[in-house]
XYZ file of C-alpha atoms in Angstrom:
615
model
C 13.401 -26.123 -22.551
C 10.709 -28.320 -21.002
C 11.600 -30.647 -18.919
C 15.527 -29.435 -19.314
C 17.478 -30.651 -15.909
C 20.026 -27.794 -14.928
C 22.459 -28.629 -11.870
C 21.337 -26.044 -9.026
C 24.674 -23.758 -8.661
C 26.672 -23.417 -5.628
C 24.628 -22.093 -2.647
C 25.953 -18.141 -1.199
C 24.811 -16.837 1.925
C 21.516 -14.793 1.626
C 18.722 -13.797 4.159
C 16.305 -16.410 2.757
C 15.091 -18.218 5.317
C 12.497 -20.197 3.410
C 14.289 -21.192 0.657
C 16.750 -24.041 1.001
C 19.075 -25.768 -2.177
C 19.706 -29.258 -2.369
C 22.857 -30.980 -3.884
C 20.339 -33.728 -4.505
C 17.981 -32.170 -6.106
C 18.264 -30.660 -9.592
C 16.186 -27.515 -10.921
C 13.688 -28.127 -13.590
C 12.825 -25.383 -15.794
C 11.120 -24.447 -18.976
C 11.402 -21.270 -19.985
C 14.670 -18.480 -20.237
C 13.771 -15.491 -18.767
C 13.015 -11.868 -18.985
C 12.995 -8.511 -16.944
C 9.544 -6.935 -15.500
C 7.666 -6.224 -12.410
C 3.398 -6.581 -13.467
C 1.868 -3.837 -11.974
C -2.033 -3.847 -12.571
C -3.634 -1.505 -15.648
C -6.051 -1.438 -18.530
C -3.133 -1.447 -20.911
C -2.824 -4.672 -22.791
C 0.379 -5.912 -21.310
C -2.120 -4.872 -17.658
C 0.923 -2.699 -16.529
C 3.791 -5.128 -17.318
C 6.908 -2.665 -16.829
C 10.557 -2.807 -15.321
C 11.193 -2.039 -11.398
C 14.188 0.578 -12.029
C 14.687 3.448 -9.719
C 13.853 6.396 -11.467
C 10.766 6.555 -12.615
C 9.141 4.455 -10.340
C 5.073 3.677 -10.753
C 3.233 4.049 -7.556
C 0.040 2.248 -7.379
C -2.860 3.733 -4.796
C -6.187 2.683 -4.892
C -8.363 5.496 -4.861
C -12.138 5.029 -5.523
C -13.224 2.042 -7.266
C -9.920 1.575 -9.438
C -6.323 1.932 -9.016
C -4.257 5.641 -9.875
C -0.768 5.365 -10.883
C 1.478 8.502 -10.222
C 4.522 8.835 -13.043
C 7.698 9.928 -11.063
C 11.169 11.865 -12.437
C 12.014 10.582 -15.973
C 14.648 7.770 -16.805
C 17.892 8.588 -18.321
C 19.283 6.840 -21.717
C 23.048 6.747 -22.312
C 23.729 6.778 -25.926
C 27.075 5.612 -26.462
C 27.414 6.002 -30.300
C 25.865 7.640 -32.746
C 21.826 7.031 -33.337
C 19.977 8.818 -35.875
C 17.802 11.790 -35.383
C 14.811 10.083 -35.305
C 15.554 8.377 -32.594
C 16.885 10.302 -30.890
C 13.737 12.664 -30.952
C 11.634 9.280 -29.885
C 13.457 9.088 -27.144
C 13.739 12.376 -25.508
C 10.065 12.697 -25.781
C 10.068 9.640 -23.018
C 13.565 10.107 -21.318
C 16.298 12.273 -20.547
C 18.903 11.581 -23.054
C 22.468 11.349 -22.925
C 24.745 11.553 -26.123
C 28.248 10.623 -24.821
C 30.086 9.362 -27.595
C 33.654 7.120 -27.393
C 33.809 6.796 -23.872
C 36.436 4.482 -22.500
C 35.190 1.614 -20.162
C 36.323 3.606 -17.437
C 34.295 6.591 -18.556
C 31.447 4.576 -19.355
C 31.532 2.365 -15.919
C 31.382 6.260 -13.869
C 28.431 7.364 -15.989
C 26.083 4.145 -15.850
C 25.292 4.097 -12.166
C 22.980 7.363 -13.067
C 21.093 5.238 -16.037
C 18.423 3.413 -16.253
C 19.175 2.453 -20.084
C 22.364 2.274 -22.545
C 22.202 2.456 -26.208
C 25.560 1.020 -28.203
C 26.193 -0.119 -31.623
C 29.132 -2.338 -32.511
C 31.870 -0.210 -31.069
C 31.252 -0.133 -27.301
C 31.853 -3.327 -25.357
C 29.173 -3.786 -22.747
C 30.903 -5.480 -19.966
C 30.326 -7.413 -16.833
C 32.371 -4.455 -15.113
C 29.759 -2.110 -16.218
C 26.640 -3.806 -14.831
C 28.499 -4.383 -11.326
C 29.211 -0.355 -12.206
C 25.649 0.334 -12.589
C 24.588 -0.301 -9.023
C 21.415 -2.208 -10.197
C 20.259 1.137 -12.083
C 20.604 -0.285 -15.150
C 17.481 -1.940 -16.829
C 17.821 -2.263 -20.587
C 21.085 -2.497 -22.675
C 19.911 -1.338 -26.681
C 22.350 -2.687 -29.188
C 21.605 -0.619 -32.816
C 22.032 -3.151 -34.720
C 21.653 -7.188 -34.676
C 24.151 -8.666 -33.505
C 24.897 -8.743 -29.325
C 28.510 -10.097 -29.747
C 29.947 -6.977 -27.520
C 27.067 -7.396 -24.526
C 28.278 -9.928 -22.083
C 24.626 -11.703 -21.567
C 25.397 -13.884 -18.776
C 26.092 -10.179 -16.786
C 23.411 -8.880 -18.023
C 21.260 -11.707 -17.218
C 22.488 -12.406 -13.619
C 21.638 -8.291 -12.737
C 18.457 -8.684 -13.917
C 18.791 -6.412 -16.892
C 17.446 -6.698 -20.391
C 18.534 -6.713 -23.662
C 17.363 -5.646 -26.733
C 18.410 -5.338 -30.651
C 17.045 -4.094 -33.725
C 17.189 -6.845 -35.818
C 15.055 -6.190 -38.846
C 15.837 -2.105 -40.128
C 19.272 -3.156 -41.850
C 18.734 -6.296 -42.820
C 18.217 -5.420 -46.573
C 20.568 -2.842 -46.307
C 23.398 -5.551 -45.001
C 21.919 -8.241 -47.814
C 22.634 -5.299 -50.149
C 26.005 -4.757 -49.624
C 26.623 -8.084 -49.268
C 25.810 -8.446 -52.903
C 27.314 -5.412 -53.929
C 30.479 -6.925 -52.535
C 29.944 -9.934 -54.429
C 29.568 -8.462 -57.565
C 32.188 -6.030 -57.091
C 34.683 -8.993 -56.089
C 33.420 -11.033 -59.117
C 34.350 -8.061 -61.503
C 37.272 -6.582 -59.994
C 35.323 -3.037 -59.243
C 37.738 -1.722 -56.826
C 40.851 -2.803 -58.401
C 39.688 -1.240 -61.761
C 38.595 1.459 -59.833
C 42.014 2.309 -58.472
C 44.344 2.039 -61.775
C 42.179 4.565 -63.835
C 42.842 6.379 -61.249
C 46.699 6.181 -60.956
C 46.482 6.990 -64.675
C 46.252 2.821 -66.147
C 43.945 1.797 -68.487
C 44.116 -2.021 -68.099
C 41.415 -3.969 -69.590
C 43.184 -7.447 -69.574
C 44.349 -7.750 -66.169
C 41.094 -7.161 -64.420
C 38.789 -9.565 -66.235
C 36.305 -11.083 -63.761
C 34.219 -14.304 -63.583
C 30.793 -14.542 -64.384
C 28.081 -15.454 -61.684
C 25.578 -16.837 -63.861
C 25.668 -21.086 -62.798
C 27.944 -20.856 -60.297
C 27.386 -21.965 -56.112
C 27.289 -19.228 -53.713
C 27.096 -21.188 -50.149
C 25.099 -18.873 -47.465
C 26.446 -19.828 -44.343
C 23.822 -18.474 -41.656
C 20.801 -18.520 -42.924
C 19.011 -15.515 -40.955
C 17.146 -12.380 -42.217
C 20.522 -11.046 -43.797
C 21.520 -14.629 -45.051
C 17.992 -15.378 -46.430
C 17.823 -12.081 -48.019
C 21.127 -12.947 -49.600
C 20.339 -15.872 -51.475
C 17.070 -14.128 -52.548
C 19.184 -12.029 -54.632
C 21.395 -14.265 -55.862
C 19.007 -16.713 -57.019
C 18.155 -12.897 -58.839
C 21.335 -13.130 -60.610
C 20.760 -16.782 -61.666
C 23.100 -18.427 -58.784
C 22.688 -21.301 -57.824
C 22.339 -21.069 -53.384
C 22.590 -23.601 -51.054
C 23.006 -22.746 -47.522
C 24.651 -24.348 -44.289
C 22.602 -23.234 -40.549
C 21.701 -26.014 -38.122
C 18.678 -24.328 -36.864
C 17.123 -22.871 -39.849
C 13.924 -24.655 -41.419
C 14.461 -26.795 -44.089
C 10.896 -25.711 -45.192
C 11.742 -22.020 -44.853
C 14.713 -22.489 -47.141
C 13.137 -24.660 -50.012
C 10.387 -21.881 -50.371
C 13.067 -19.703 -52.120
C 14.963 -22.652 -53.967
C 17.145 -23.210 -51.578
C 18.774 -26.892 -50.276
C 20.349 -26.753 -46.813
C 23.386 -28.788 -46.527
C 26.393 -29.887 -43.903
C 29.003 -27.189 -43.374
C 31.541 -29.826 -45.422
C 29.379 -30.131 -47.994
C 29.169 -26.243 -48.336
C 32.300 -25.233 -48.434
C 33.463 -28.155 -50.653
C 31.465 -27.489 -53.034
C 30.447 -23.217 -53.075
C 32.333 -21.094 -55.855
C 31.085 -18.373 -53.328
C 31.253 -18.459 -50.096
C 28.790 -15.610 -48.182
C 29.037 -15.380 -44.344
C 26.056 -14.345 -41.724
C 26.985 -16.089 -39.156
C 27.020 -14.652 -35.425
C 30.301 -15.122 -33.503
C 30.108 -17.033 -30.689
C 32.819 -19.634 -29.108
C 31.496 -21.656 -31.571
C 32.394 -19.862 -34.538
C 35.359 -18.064 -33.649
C 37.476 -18.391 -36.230
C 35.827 -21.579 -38.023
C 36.939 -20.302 -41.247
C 41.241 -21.426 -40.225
C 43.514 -23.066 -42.027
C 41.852 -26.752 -41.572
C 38.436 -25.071 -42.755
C 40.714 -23.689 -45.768
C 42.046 -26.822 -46.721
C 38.475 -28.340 -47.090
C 37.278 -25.553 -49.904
C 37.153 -25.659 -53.335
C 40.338 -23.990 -55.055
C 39.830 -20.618 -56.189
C 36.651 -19.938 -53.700
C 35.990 -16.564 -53.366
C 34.173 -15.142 -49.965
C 32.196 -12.436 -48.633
C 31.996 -11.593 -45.017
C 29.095 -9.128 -43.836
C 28.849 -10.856 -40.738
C 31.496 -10.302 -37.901
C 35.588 -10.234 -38.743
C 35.835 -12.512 -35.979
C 34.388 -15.486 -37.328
C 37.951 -15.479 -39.889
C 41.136 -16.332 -38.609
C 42.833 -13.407 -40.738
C 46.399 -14.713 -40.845
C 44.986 -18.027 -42.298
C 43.340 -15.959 -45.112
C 45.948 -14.389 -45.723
C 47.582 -17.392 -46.258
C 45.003 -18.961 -48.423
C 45.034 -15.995 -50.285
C 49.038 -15.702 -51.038
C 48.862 -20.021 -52.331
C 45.580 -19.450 -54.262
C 43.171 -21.747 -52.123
C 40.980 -18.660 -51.718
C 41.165 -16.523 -55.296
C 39.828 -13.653 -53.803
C 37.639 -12.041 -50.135
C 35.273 -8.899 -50.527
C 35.190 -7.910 -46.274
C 33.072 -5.661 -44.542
C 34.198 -6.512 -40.961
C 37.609 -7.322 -39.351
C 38.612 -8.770 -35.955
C 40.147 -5.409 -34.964
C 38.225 -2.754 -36.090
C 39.387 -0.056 -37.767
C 42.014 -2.935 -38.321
C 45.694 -1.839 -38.670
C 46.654 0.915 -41.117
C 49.325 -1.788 -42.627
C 47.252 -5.185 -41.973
C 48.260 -7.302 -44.721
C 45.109 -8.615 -45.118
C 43.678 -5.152 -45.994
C 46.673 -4.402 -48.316
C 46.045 -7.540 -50.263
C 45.280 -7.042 -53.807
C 42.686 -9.463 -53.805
C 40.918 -8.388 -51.283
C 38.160 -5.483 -51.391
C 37.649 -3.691 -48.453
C 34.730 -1.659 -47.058
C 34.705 0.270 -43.412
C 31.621 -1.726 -41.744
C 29.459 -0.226 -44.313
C 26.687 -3.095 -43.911
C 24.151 -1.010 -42.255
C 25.047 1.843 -43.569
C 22.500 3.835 -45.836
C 20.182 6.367 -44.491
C 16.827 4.462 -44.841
C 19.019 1.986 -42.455
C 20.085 4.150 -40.327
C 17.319 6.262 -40.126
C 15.234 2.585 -39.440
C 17.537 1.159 -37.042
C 17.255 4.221 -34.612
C 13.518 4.304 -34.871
C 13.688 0.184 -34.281
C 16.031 0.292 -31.232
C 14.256 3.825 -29.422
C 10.889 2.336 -29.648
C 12.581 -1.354 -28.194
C 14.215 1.042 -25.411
C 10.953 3.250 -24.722
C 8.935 -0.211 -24.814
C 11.117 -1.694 -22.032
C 10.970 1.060 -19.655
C 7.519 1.577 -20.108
C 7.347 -2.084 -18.884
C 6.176 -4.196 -22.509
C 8.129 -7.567 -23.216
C 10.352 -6.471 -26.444
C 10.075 -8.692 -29.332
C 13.585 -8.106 -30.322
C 14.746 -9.252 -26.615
C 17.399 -11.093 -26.658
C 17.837 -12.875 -23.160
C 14.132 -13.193 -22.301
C 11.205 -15.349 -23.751
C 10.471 -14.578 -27.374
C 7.239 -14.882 -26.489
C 4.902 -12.791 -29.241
C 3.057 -9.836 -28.475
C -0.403 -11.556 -28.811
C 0.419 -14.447 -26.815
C 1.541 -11.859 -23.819
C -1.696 -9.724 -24.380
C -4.179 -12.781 -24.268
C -2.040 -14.160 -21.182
C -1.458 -10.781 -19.602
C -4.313 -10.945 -16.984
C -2.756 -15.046 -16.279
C 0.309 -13.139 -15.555
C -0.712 -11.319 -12.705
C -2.504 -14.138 -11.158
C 0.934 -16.214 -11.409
C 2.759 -13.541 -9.640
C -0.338 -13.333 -6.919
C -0.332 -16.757 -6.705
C 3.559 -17.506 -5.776
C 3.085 -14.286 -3.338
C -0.122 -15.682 -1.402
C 1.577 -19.584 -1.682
C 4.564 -18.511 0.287
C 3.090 -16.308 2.925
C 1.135 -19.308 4.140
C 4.411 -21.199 4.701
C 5.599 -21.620 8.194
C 8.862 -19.913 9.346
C 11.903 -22.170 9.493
C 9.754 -24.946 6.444
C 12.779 -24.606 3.539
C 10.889 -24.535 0.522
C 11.944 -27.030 -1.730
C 9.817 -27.836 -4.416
C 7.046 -26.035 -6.605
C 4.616 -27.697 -8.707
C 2.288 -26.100 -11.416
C -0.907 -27.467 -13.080
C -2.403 -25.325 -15.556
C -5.796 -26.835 -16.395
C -6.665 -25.618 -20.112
C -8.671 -26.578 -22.979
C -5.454 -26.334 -24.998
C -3.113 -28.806 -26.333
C 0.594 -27.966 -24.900
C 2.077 -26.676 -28.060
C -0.905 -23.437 -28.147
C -0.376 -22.459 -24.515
C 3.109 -21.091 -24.108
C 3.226 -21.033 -20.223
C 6.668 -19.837 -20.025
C 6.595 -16.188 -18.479
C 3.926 -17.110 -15.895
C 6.153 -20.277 -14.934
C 8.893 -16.652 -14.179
C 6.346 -14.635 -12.467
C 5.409 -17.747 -10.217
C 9.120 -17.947 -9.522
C 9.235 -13.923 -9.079
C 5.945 -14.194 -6.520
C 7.527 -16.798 -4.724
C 11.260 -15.427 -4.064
C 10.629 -12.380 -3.993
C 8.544 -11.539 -0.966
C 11.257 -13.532 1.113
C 14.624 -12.205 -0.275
C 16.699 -8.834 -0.567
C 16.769 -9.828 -4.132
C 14.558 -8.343 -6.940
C 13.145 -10.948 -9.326
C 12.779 -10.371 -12.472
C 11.673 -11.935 -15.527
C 15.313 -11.507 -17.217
C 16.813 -13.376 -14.044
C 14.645 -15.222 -12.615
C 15.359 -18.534 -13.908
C 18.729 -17.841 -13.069
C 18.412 -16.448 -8.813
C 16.013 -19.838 -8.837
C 18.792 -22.251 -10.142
C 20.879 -20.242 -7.646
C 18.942 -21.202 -4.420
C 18.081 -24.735 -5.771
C 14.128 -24.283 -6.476
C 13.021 -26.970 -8.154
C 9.751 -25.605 -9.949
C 8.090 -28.858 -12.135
C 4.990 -28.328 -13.946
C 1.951 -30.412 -15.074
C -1.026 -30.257 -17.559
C -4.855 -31.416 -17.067
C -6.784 -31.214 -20.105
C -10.170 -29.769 -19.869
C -13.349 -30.242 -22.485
C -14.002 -26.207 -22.909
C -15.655 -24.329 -25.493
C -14.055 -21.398 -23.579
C -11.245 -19.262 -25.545
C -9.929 -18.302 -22.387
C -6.256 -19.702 -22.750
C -6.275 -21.150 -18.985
C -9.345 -22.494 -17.799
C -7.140 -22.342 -14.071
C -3.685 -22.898 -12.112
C -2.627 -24.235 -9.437
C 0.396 -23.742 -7.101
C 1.653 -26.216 -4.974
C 4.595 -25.581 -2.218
C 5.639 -29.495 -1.077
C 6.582 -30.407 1.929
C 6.692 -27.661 3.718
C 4.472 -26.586 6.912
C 1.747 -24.415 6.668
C 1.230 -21.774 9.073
C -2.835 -21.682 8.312
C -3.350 -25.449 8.414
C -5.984 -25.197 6.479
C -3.802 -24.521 3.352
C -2.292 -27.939 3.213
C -4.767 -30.358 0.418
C -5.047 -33.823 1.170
C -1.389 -34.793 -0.837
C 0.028 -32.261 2.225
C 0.762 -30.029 0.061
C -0.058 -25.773 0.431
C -1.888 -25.531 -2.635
C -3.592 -22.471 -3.987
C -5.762 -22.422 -6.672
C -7.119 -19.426 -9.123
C -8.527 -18.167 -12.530
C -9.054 -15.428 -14.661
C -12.874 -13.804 -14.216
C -13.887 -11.029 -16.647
C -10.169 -9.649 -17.028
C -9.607 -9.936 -13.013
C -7.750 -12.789 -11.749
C -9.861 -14.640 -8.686
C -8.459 -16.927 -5.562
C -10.960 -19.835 -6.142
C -9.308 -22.908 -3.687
C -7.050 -23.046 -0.784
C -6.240 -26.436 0.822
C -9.384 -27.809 0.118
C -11.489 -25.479 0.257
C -13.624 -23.221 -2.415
C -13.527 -19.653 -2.565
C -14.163 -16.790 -4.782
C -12.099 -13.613 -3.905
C -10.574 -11.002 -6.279
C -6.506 -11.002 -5.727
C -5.917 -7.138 -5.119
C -5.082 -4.872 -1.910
C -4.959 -7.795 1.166
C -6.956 -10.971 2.229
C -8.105 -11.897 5.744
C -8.468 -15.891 5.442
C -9.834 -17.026 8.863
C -11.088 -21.133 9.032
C -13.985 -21.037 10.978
C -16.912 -22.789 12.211
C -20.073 -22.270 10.360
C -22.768 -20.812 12.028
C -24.376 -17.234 12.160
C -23.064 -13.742 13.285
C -18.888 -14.629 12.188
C -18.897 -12.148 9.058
C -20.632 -9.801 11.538
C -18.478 -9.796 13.891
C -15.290 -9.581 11.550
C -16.943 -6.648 10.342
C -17.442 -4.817 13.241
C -14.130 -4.934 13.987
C -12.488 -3.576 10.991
C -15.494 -1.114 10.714
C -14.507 -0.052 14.104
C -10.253 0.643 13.149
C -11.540 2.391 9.857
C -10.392 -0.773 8.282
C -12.092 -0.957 4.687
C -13.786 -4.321 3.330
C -13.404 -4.469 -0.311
C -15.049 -7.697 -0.915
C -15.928 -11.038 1.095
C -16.492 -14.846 0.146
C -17.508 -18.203 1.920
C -16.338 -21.266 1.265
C -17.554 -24.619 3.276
C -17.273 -28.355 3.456
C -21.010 -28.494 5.014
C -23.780 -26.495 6.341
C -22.965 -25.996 10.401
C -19.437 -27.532 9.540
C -16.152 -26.197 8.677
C -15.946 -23.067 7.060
C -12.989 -20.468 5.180
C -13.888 -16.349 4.862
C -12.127 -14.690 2.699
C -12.279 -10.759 3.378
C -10.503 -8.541 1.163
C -9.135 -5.580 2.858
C -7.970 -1.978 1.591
C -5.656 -1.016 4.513
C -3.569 -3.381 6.467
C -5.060 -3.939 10.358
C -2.749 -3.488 13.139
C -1.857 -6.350 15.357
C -4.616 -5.344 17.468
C -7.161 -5.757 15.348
C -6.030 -9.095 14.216
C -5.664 -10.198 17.315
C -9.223 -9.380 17.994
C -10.371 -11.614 15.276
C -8.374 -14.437 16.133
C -10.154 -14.381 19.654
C -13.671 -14.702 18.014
C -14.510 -18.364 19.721
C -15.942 -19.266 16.227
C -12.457 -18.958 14.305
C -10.046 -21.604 14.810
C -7.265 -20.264 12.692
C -6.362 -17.234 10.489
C -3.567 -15.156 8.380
C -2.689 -11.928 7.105
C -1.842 -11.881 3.113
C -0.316 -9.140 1.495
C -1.075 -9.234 -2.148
């Protein structure tokens, strides 16, 4: 959240000599964040993709443009069963694994050869299998919406991401959550089972009508929302407990949203979509119980976990709760004599919520082409510890992107050995109010471009907010509005490393600050100020910067030098305070001089001071 003040964690020993954590000085962030190493491309995410092993991307310049060289292919654990059409999406990209029921010890010896794992509900996605997976492990695909058995934090702290497939079930699990209502309301199963033992027993099993009555939706997601659709269908009256659902969102289909006391108090049916969390672990007890309205009935779709069963069961045996259609236990399969199970009030299904083909069939499609998407290095939609950002914000911002990266890489190579970096400040200048420029994943990638070059530790967008908070970077950001009739999103940005010593002097602005300046030109992004200075110089291959004074025969010179090691100039640009005066050159290079030829340029009389960048 912007402006959010998180406590920098404790400080570990690490080889980063430039970065230095303060117990005074908190970390400021604004955005979660996500997994992927921006490579440059004409795709529209400009080569956004993961940094896993196997396949790596190789860029080479060769010509005028860069070639990229696909390596071996990635492997995909699949851990449970995925339907067929997913399964053929993804071995068209990937070698495939189908390894079904592994224990966690099975499953902690296979991952370290991975680069992706595929589960549904069943497998339990541990911190011991990310420390198993050696850093191999990119993506983590959970069929299915909820994340429940995915330890996030350990996913998030190695730098891995995770992805669901929220949307292919959700009318299937609405559906059955409805069928389970009705079936509850009627007494389907219970019929169902004495014609079968040979009874023919109209009067015991007459239901209750639904026509009038409440039905409280508590959770009101796609499932939940889909939910009350229907049962405003069957002339229900819905009203629906979520604290971070849209009151708007909810009145559009007719229905009120309301306190969890006043739900539960007053619901004749009680549906539950509700994720489990700490926070919802077994909310529905024997206080929550003693709150409803006798004779409630409930449905649970959602996770078995969010019931305490024995206090059901109670509440079930003294009549508070008249009768519970479950999908989903605690245990699952639960015990073959759970009393909860054996009740005859209850009806019982096996986790049948996403189960129909089109489902199925939709939810392996939905997860392979999250999977596939990841690997190949585009921001998932359906990621669930990264930046929801949407796939036309990243396209429009995708060339910003890379010059955010480029940015935090040239800012900290100017920074003098020994000079603890120890605060970063951002100003985007846009034509833009705040709320239309979402500047969260290039706020990452400046964090990734600064780290990253100076540590043992890859940065990624999944974790870098979290390695920053873990050396005590302080990154603060800042707005300028600009009159534009541009579209552009940014009209430029600017990094600033504070207080810190600059090893090219002429880095450091006037506030003493190494400050770095650049914008996006045709689709390319450009170097346009350091320190003080104006330049224009395309950020790709390596940059020369030499300060100089102005006067004929320097770019010569520089020239003839790198002309003479083979060196190749890709492009050059001049920026000056005066005529005759001071003076920075900016020469792009393709190959990377020796010391030799560096040192030859630094003994030109005319050039006071230069660097080296890699970019």
């Amino acid at each position: 959240m912007a402006g959010a003040v998180l406590a920098p964690l404790p400080y570990a020993a690490a080889p980063e000599a430039l970065l230095w954590p303060s117990a005074t000085t908190p970390a400021i962030y604004s955005f979660s964040s996500s997994s992927f190493r921006f490579a440059r491309s004409r795709s529209p995410f400009l080569g956004l993709r993961l940094s896993y092993p196997i396949p790596a991307l190789r860029r080479r310049s060769a010509g005028r443009g860069p070639r990229i060289e696909a390596a071996a292919r990635p492997t995909v654990l699949v851990a449970e069963k995925l339907g067929e059409a997913g399964l053929a999406l993804l071995r068209k990209f990937a070698n495939v694994d189908c390894s079904y029921n592994l224990s966690l010890e099975e499953l902690c010896a296979k991952i370290s050869l991975c680069d992706a794992l595929i589960v549904r509900s069943g497998t339990k996605v541990t911190p011991e299998v990310f420390e198993a997976s050696k850093g191999r492990l990119k993506v983590v695909g959970r069929a299915g919406a909820g994340i429940d058995n995915v330890d996030l934090q350990a996913a998030t702290e190695s730098g891995c991401l995770v992805v669901n497939a929220p949307t292919a079930n959700t009318v299937a699990a609405a559906e059955h959550g409805i069928a389970l209502l009705v079936a509850m309301a009627r007494n389907v199963a219970q019929a169902d089972a004495s014609m079968k033992a040979g009874k023919w027993q109209r009067n015991k099993y007459v239901g209750v009508s639904l026509v009038g009555k409440t039905l409280a939706v508590m959770g009101f997601g796609k499932v939940g929302s889909e939910v009350a659709r229907r049962a405003k269908g069957l002339g229900m009256n819905v009203i629906a407990h979520d604290p971070y659902a849209p009151a708007d969102r909810a009145n559009a289909i007719g229905v009120e949203l309301v306190s969890f006391d006043e739900a539960i108090y007053t619901a004749d049916f009680i549906s539950l979509h509700m994720p489990l969390t700490p926070t919802t672990a077994k909310l529905f007890n024997d206080e929550t119980f003693a709150k409803v309205k006798k004779g409630v009935r409930i449905i649970n779709v959602a996770r078995g976990g969010v019931i305490d069963e024995d206090a059901l069961v109670r509440a079930l045996d003294n009549g508070t709760v008249a009768q519970a259609a479950l999908d989903v236990f605690t245990v699952e399969p639960p015990p073959k004599d759970s009393k909860l199970v054996m009740h005859e009030n209850v009806t019982a299904t096996p986790h049948l919520g996403a189960s129909t083909v089109e489902a199925q069939e939709g939810v392996a499609v939905e997860i392979a082409e999250a999977v596939i998407g990841a690997l190949k290095g585009e921001l998932a939609a359906t990621a669930v510890n990264a930046p929801m950002v949407p796939a036309e914000v990243l396209s429009e911002l995708a060339p910003y992107v890379i010059l955010a990266e480029k940015l935090g890489r040239l800012a900290v190579q100017l920074v003098a050995g020994g000079s603890g970096i120890k605060g970063v400040k951002v100003v985007y200048t846009s034509a833009r109010v705040p709320d239309d420029l979402d500047t969260r994943i290039l706020r990452a990638m400046i964090t990734k471009g600064i780290i990253e070059p100076i540590s043992s530790v890859f940065i990624n967008i999944v974790n870098a907010d979290y390695t920053a908070k873990q050396r005590g970077l302080r990154i603060s950001e800042a707005r300028i509005y600009r009159d534009s009739s541009l579209e552009a999103p940014l009209d430029s940005m600017q990094v600033h490393l504070t207080n810190v010593e600059s090893k090219f002097a002429s880095a450091l602005s006037d506030s003493g600050d190494i400050t770095v300046e650049g914008r996006v030109k045709d689709g390319i992004p450009h170097l346009t100020l350091v320190g003080s200075f104006s330049v224009d110089v395309s950020l790709e291959g390596n940059v020369i910067l030499c300060r100089n004074v102005d006067q004929p025969g320097n770019i010569g010179q520089v020239g003839k030098i790198l002309g003479e090691q083979n060196v190749n100039i890709s492009f050059m640009s001049v920026g000056r305070t005066a005529p005759r005066k001071q003076a920075i050159m900016a020469i792009g290079v393709d190959e990377e001089p020796d010391k030799e030829t560096l040192k030859k340029i630094g003994e030109i009389p005319a050039i006071k001071e230069f660097v080296f960048l890699k970019l």
